[in-house]
Tab-separated table of C-alpha atoms and ligand atoms in Angstrom:
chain	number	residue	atom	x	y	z
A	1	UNK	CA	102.900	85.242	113.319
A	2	UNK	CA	106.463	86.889	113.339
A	3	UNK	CA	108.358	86.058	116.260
A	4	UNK	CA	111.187	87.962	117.484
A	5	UNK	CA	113.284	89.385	121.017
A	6	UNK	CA	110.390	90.701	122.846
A	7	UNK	CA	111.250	94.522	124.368
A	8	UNK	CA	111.508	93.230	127.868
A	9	UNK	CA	115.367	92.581	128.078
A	10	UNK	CA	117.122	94.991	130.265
A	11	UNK	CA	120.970	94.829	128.577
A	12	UNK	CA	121.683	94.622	124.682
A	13	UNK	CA	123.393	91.841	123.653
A	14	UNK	CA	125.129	93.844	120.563
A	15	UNK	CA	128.530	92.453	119.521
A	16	UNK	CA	129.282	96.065	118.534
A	17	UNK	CA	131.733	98.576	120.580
A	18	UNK	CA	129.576	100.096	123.170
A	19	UNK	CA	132.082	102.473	124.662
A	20	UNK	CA	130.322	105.580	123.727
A	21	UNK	CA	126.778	104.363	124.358
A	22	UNK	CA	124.498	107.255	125.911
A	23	UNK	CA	122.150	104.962	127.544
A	24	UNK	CA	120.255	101.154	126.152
A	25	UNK	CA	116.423	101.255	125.327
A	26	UNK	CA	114.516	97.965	125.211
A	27	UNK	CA	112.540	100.092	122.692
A	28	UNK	CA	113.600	103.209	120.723
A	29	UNK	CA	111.588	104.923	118.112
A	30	UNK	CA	112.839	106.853	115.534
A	31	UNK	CA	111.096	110.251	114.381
A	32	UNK	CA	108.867	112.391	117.105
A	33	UNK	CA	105.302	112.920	114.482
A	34	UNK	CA	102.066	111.715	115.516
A	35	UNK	CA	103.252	108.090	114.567
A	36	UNK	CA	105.963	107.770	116.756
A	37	UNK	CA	104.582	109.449	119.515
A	38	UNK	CA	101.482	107.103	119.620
A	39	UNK	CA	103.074	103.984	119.261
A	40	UNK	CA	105.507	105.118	122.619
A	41	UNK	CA	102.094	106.050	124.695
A	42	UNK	CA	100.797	102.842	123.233
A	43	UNK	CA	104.047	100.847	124.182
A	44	UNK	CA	104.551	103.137	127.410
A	45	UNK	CA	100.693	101.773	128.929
A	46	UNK	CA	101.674	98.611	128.270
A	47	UNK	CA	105.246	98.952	130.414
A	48	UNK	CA	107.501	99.035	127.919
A	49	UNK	CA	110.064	101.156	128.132
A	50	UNK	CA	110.514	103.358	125.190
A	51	UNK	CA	113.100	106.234	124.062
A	52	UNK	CA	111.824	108.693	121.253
A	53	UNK	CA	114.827	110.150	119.288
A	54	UNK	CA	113.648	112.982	116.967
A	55	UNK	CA	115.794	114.961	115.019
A	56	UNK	CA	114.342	118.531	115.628
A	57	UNK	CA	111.025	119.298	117.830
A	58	UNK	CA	108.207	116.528	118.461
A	59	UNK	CA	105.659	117.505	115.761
A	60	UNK	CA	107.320	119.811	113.800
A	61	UNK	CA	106.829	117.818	110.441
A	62	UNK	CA	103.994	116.627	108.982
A	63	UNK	CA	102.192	116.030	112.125
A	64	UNK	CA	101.988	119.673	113.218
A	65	UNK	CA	100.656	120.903	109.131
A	66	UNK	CA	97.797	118.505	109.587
A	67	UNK	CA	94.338	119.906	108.931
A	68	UNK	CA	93.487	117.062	111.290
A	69	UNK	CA	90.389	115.439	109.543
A	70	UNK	CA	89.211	112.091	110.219
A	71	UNK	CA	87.809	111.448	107.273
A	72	UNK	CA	88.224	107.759	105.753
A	73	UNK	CA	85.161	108.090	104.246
A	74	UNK	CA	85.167	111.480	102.646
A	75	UNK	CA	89.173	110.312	102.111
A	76	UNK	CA	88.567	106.821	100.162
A	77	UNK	CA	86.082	106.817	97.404
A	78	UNK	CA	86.983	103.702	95.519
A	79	UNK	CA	85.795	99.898	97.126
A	80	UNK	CA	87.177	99.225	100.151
A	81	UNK	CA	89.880	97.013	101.189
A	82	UNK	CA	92.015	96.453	104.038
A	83	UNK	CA	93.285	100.090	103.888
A	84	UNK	CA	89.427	100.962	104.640
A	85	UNK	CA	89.007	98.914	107.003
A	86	UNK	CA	91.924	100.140	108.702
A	87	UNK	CA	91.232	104.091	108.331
A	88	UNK	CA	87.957	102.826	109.879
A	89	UNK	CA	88.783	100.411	112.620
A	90	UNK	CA	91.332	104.026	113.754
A	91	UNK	CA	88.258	106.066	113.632
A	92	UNK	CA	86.137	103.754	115.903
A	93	UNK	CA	89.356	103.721	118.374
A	94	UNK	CA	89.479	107.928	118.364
A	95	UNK	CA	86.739	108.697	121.242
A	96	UNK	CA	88.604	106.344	123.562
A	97	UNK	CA	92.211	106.692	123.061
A	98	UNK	CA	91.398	110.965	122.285
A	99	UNK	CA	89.915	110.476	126.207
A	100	UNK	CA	92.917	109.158	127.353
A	101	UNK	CA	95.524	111.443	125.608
A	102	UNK	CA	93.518	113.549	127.777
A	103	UNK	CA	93.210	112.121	130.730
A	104	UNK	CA	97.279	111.098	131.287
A	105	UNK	CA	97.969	114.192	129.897
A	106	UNK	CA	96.031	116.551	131.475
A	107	UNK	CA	95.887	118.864	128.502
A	108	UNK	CA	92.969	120.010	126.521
A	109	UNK	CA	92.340	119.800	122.734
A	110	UNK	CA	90.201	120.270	120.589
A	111	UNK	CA	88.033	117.202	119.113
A	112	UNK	CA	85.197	118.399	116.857
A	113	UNK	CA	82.692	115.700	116.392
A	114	UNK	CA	81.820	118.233	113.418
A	115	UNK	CA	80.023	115.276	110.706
A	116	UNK	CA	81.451	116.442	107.061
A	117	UNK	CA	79.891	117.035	103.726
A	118	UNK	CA	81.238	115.730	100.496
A	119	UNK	CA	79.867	117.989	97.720
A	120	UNK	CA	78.944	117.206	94.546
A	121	UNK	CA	78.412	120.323	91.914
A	122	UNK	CA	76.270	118.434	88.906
A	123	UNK	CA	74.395	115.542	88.818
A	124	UNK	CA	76.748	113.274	86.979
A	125	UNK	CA	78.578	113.997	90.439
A	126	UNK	CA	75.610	113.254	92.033
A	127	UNK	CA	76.247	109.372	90.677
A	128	UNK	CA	78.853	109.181	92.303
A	129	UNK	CA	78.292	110.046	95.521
A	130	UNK	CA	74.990	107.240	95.137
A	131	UNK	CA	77.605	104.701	94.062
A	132	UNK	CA	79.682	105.295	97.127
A	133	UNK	CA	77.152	105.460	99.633
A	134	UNK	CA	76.195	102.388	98.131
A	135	UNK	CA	79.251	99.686	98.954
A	136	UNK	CA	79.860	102.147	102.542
A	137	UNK	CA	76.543	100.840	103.570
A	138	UNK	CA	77.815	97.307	103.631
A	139	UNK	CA	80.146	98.955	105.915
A	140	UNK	CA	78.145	100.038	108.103
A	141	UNK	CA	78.881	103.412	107.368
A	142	UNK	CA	76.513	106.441	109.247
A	143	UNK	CA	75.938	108.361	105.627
A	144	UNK	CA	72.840	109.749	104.117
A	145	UNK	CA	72.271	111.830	100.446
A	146	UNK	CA	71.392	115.926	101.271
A	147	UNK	CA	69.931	117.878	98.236
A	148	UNK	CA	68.271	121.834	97.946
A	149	UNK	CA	67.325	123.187	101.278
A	150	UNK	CA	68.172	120.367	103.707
A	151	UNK	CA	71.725	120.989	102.630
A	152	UNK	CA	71.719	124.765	102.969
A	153	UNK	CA	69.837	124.456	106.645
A	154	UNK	CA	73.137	122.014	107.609
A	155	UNK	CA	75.423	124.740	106.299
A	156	UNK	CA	74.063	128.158	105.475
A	157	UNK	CA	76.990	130.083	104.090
A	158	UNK	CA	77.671	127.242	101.476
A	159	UNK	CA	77.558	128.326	97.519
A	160	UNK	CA	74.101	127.578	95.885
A	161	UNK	CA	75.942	126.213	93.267
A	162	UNK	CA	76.511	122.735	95.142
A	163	UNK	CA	73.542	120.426	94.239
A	164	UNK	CA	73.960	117.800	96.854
A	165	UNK	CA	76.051	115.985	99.070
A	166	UNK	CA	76.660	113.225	101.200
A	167	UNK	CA	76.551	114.057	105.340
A	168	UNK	CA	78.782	112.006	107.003
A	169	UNK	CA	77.966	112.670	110.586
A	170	UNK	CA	80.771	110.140	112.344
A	171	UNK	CA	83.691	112.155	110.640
A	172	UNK	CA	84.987	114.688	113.143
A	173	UNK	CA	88.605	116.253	113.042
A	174	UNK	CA	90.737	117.424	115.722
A	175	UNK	CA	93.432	120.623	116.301
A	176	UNK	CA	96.514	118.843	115.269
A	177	UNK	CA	99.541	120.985	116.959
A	178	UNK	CA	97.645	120.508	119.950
A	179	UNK	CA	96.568	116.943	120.010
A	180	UNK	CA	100.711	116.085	119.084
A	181	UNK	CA	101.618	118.173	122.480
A	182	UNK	CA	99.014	116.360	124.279
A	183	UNK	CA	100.913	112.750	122.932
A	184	UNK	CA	104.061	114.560	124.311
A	185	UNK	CA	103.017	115.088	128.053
A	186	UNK	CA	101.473	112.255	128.102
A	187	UNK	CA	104.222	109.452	127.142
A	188	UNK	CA	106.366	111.999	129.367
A	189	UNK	CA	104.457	111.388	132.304
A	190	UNK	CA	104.322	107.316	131.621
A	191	UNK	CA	107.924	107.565	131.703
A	192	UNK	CA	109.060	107.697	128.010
A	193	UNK	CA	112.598	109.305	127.419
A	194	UNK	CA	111.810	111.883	124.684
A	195	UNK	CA	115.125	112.978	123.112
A	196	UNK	CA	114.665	116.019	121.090
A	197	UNK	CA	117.140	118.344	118.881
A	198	UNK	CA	118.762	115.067	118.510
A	199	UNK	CA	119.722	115.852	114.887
A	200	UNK	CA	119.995	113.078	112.054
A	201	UNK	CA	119.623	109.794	113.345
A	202	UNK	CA	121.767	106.886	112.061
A	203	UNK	CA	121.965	102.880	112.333
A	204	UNK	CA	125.431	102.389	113.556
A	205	UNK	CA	125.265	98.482	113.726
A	206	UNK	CA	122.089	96.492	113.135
A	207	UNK	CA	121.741	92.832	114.574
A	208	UNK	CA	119.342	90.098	114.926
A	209	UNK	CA	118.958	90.958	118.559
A	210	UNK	CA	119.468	94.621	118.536
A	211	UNK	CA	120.615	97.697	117.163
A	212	UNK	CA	123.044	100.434	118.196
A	213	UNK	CA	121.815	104.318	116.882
A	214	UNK	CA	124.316	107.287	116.473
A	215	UNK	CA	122.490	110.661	116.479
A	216	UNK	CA	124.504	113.765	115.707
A	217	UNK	CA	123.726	115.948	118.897
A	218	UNK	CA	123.292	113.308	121.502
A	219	UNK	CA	125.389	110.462	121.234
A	220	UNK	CA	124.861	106.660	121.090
A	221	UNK	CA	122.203	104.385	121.946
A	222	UNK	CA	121.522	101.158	122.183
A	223	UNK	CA	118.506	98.766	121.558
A	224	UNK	CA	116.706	95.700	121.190
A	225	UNK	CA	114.000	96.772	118.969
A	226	UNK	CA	114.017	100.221	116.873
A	227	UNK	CA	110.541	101.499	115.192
A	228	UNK	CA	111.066	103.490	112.790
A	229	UNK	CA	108.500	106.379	112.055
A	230	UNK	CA	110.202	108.932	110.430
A	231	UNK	CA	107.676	110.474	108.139
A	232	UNK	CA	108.802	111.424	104.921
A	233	UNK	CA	112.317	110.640	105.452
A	234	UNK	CA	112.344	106.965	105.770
A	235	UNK	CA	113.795	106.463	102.324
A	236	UNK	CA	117.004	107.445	104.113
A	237	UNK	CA	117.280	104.412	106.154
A	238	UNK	CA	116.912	102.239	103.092
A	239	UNK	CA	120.620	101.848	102.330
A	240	UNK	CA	120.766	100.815	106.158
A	241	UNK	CA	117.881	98.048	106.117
A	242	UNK	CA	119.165	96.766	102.708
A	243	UNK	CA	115.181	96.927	101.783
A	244	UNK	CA	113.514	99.496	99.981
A	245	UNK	CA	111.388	101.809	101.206
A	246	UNK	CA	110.098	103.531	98.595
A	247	UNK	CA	108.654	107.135	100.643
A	248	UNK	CA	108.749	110.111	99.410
A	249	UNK	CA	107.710	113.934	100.484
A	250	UNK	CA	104.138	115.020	99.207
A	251	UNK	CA	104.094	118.756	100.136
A	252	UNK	CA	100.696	119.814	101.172
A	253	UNK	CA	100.177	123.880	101.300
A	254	UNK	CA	97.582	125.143	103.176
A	255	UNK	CA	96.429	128.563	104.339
A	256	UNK	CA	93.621	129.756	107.124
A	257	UNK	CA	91.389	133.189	107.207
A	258	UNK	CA	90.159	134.625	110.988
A	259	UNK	CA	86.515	133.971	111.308
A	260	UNK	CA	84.121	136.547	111.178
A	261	UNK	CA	80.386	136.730	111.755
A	262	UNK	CA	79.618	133.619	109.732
A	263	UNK	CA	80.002	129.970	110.724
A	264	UNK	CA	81.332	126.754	109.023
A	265	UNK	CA	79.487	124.038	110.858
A	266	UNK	CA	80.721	120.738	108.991
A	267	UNK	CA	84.430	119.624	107.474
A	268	UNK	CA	83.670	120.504	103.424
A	269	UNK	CA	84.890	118.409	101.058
A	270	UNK	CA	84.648	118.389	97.455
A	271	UNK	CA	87.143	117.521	94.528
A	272	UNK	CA	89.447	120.395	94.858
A	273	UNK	CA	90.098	120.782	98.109
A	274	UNK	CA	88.418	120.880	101.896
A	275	UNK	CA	87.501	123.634	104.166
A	276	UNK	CA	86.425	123.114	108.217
A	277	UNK	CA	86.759	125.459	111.186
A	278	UNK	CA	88.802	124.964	113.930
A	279	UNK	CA	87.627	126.295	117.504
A	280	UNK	CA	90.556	128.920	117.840
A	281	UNK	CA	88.166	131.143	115.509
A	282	UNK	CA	90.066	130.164	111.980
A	283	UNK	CA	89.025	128.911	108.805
A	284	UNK	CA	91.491	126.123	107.581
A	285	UNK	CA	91.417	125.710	103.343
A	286	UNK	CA	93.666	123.022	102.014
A	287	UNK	CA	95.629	121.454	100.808
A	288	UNK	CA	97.754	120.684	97.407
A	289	UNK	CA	99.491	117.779	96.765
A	290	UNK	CA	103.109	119.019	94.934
A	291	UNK	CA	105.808	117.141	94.224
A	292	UNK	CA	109.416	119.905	95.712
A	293	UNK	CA	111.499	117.665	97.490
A	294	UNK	CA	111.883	118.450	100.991
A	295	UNK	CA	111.095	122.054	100.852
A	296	UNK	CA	108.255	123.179	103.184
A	297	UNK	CA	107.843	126.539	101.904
A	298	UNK	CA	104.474	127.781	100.427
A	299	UNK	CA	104.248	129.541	96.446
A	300	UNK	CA	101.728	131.804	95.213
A	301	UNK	CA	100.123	129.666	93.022
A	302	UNK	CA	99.644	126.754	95.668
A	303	UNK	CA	97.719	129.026	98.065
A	304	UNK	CA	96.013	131.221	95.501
A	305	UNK	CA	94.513	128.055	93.991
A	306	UNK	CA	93.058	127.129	97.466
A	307	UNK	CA	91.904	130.902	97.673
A	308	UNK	CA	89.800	130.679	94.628
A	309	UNK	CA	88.153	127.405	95.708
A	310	UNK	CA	87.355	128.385	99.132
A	311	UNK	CA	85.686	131.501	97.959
A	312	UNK	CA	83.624	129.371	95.033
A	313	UNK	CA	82.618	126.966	98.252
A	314	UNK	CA	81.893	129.980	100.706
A	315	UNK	CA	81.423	133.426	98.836
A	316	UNK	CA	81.562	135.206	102.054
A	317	UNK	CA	85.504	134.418	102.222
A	318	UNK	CA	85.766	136.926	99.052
A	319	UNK	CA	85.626	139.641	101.858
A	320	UNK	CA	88.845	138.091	103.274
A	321	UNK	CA	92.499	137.424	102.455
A	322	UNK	CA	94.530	134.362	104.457
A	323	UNK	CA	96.275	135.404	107.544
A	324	UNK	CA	98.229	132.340	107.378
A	325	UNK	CA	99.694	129.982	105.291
A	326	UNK	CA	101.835	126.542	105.614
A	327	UNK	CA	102.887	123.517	104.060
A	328	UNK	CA	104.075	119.897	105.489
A	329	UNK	CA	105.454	117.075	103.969
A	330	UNK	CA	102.997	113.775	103.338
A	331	UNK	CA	105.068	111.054	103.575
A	332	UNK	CA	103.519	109.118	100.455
A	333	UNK	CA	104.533	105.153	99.686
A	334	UNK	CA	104.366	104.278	95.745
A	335	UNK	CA	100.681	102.908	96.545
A	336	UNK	CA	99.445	105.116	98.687
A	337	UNK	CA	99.487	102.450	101.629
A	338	UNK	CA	101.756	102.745	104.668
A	339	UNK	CA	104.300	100.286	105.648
A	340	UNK	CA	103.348	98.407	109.116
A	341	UNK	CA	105.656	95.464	110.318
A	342	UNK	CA	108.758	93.819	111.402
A	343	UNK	CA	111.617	93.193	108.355
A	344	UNK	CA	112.327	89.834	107.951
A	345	UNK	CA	115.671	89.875	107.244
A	346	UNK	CA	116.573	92.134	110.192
A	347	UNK	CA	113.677	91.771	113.378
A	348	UNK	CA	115.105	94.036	115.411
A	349	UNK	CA	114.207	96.422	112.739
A	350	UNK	CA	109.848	97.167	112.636
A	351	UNK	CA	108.452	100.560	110.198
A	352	UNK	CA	105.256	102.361	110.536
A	353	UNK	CA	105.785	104.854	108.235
A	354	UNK	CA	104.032	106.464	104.636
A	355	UNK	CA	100.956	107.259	106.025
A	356	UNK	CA	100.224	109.822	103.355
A	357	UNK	CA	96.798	111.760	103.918
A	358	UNK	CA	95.787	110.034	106.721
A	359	UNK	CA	98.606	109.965	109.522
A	360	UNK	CA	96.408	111.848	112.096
A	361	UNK	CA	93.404	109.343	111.554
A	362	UNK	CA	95.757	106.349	111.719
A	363	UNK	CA	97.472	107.407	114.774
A	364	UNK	CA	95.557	104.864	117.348
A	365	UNK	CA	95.105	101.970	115.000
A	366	UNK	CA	98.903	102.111	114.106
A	367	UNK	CA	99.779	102.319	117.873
A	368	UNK	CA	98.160	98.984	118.366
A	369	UNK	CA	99.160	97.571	115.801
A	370	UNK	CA	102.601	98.051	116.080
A	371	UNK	CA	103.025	97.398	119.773
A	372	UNK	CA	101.555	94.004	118.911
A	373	UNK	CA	104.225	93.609	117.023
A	374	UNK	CA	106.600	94.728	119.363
A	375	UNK	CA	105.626	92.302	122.203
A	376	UNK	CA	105.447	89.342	119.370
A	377	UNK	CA	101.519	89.179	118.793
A	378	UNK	CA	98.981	88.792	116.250
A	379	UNK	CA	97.651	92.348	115.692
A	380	UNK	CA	93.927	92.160	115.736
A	381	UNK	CA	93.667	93.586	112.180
A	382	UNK	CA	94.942	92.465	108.916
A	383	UNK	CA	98.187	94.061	107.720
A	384	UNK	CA	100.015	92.268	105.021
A	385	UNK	CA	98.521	94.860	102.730
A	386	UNK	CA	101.126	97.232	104.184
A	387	UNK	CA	104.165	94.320	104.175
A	388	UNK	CA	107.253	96.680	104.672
A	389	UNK	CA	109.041	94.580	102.108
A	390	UNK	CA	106.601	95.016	99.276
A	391	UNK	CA	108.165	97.270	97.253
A	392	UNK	CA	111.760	94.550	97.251
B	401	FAD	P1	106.004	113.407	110.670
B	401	FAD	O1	105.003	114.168	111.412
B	401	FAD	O2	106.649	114.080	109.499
B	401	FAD	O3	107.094	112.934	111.706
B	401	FAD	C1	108.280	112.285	111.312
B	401	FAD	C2	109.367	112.772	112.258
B	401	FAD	O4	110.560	112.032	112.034
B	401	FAD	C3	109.706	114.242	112.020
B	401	FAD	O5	109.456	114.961	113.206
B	401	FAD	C4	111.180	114.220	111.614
B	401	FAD	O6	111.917	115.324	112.122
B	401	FAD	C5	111.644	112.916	112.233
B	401	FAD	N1	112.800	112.349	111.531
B	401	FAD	C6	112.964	112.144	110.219
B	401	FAD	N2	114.162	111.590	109.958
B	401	FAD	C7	114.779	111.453	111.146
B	401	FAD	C8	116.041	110.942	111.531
B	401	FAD	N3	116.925	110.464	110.664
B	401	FAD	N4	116.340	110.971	112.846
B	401	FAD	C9	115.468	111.447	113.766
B	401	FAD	N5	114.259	111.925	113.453
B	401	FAD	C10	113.910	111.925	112.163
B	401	FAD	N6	96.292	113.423	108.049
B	401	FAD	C11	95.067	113.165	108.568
B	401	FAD	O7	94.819	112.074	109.078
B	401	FAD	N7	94.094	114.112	108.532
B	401	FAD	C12	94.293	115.335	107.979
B	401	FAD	O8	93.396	116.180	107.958
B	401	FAD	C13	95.548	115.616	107.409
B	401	FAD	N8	95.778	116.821	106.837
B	401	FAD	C14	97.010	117.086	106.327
B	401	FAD	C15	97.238	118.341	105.768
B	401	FAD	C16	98.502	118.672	105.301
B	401	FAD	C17	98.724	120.040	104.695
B	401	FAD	C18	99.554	117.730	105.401
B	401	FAD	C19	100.928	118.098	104.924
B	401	FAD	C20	99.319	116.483	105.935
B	401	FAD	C21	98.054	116.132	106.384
B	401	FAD	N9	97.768	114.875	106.910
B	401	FAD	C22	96.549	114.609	107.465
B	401	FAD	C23	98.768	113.804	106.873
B	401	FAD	C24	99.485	113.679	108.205
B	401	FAD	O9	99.955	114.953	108.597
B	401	FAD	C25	100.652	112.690	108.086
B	401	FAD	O10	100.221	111.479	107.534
B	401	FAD	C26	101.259	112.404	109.457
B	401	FAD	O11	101.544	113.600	110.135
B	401	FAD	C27	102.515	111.577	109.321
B	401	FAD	O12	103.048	111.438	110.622
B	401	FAD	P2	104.530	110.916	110.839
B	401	FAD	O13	104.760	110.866	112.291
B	401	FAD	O14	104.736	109.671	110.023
B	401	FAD	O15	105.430	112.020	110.112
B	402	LIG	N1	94.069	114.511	104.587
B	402	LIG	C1	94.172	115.817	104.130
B	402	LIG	C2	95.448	116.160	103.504
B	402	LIG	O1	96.346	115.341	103.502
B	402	LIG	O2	95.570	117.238	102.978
């Protein structure tokens, strides 16, 4: 078990000039996304005291372009490993901690328990849908096969070109922008100092015992222990951290249509793409996976390729154009897994960053996780998978 300063100390104990400090944090997390925000309510309930410095608006990255699936099982379709297991230990948190976002917020969201379909368009598809349901039923997963009319009585509107697929009826998804503002008001009202518009965020000094932050709108600040979540920027802090951490920006376009008459009942998945409905009457159809650096812009041929899917999936959406279109940026590790933990070499310094796809699903697992590690304690799932210092 790492040990390390635990986030209770009330002064820092950094050698480094603290003339211009704005104010000392036992705990400060870097980057406001649906990481950082849910390891501060996690680390808030458990009276820490946390600071959130984020460079622009709380959720305006990744987090807020989320189609908001949680969908490990739809997500991974290889064997599983302790990735699965963590994707699904998250979903088995969701109705809980999703109750009490709620509840110490006092906001509303939306939280679909929808079920999903995974499609499958020929029969040597078919296969592999059998061989997945297969080694998910040693984990206990709630999944049955669907074929002909028992398909098309769960979702009426789908194309009669889709053979089969498997109904996954625990996968539900949630309204992303508002489940983020929800995280907001709630670490707000357990007392977390949420300092936005901050602008780039820098290590200044970094010690065993603490680290001192310069940010370029508001000042200096002080710490004993510094998380940081910063999405698809975390490469940044590599130079820093004298480790590498190998993220990098997966842009993910995605587009809606307004709803009409007909209804979308499950989140569809198939190869090329997904397609659910969200309870403010839109159709959400996404996403690619492109490789254009930090550049969150959409391009024609990103959203017209999720255009012609949609309509193959629902024919009825040939009627209709998109009324909107987006893209965020996935932050993506060099094996897909994200890094969880304390560095080594520097333990004032933990990560939780690079969770890909799946950020939105892994918000309450990672929030446990790392405020284990935070107060010095065996987290209650495995995660040397996700060693920060693999990639060294
Ligand atoms: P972000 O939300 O990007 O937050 C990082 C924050 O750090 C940003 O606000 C940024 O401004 C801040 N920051 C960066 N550098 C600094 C710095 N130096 N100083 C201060 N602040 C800094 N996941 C799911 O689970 N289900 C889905 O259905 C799903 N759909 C998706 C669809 C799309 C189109 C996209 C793009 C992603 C989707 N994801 C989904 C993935 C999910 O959105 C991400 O995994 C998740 O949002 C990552 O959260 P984060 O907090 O790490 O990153
Ligand atoms: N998890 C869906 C996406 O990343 O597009």
């Amino acid at each position: 078990m790492e040990t390390m300063t635990t986030a209770t100390k009330t002064g820092s104990r950094l050698s480094s000039p603290l003339a211009n400090v704005s104010s000392h944090s036992p705990l400060m997390i870097v980057g406001g996304g649906v990481i950082g925000l849910s390891i501060a309510f996690e680390c808030a309930k458990r009276g820490i005291k946390v600071t959130v410095v984020e460079k622009g608006i709380c959720g305006g990255q990744a987090t807020g372009a989320a189609a908001g699936m949680l969908a490990p099982y739809s997500e991974i379709g290889e064997d599983p490993d302790d990735f699965f297991t963590l994707c699904q230990q998250s979903l088995k948190l969701y109705p809980d901690w999703q109750q009490e976002v709620r509840t110490v917020s006092g906001q509303d969201f939306e939280y679909s328990e929808s079920g999903s379909l995974h499609l499958a368009f020929h029969e040597a598809d078919e296969l592999a849908l059998e061989s997945r349901l297969e080694w998910q039923k040693d984990w206990h997963v709630q999944a049955e096969i669907v074929r002909g009319e028992a398909l098309f009585r769960l979702e009426p509107h789908l194309t009669k070109a889709a053979v089969a697929a498997v109904y996954y009826p625990d996968e539900h998804h949630l309204y992303a922008p508002d489940y983020v503002k929800a995280l907001q008001t709630a670490c707000q009202k357990l007392g977390v100092n949420l300092v936005q518009e901050a602008g780039e965020v820098r290590f200044k000094a970094i010690e065993q015992d603490g680290v001192l932050l310069v940010t370029e709108q508001k000042g200096m600040f002080s710490t004993d222990q510094c998380v940081l979540s910063s999405g698809a920027w975390t490469s940044f802090f590599e130079g820093d951290v004298h480790v590498r951490l190998p993220v990098v920006p997966i842009r993910g376009q995605i587009c809606a249509y307004q709803q009409g008459q007909e209804k979308i009942k499950h989140i569809i998945f198939s190869s090329q793409g997904y397609v659910l409905a969200k309870g403010n009457g839109t159709i959400v159809c996404g996403a690619s996976e492109d490789i254009a650096g930090f550049d969150t812009s959409t391009t024609e041929k990103g959203i017209d390729r999720l255009v012609k899917w949609s309509r193959h999936l629902f024919p009825f959406l040939k009627e209709k154009d998109p009324f909107h279109r987006w893209a965020g940026l996935r932050p993506a590790t060099q094996d897909g897994y994200p890094l969880l933990g304390r560095l080594r070499h520097m333990p004032s310094v933990i990560v939780a960053s690079g969770h890909y796809r799946n950020g939105i699903l892994l918000s309450p697992v990672t929030a446990k996780v790392i405020a284990d590690v935070v107060e010095g304690r065996q987290p209650n799932v495995k995660i040397d998978m996700f060693d920060p210092h693999r990639f060294q």
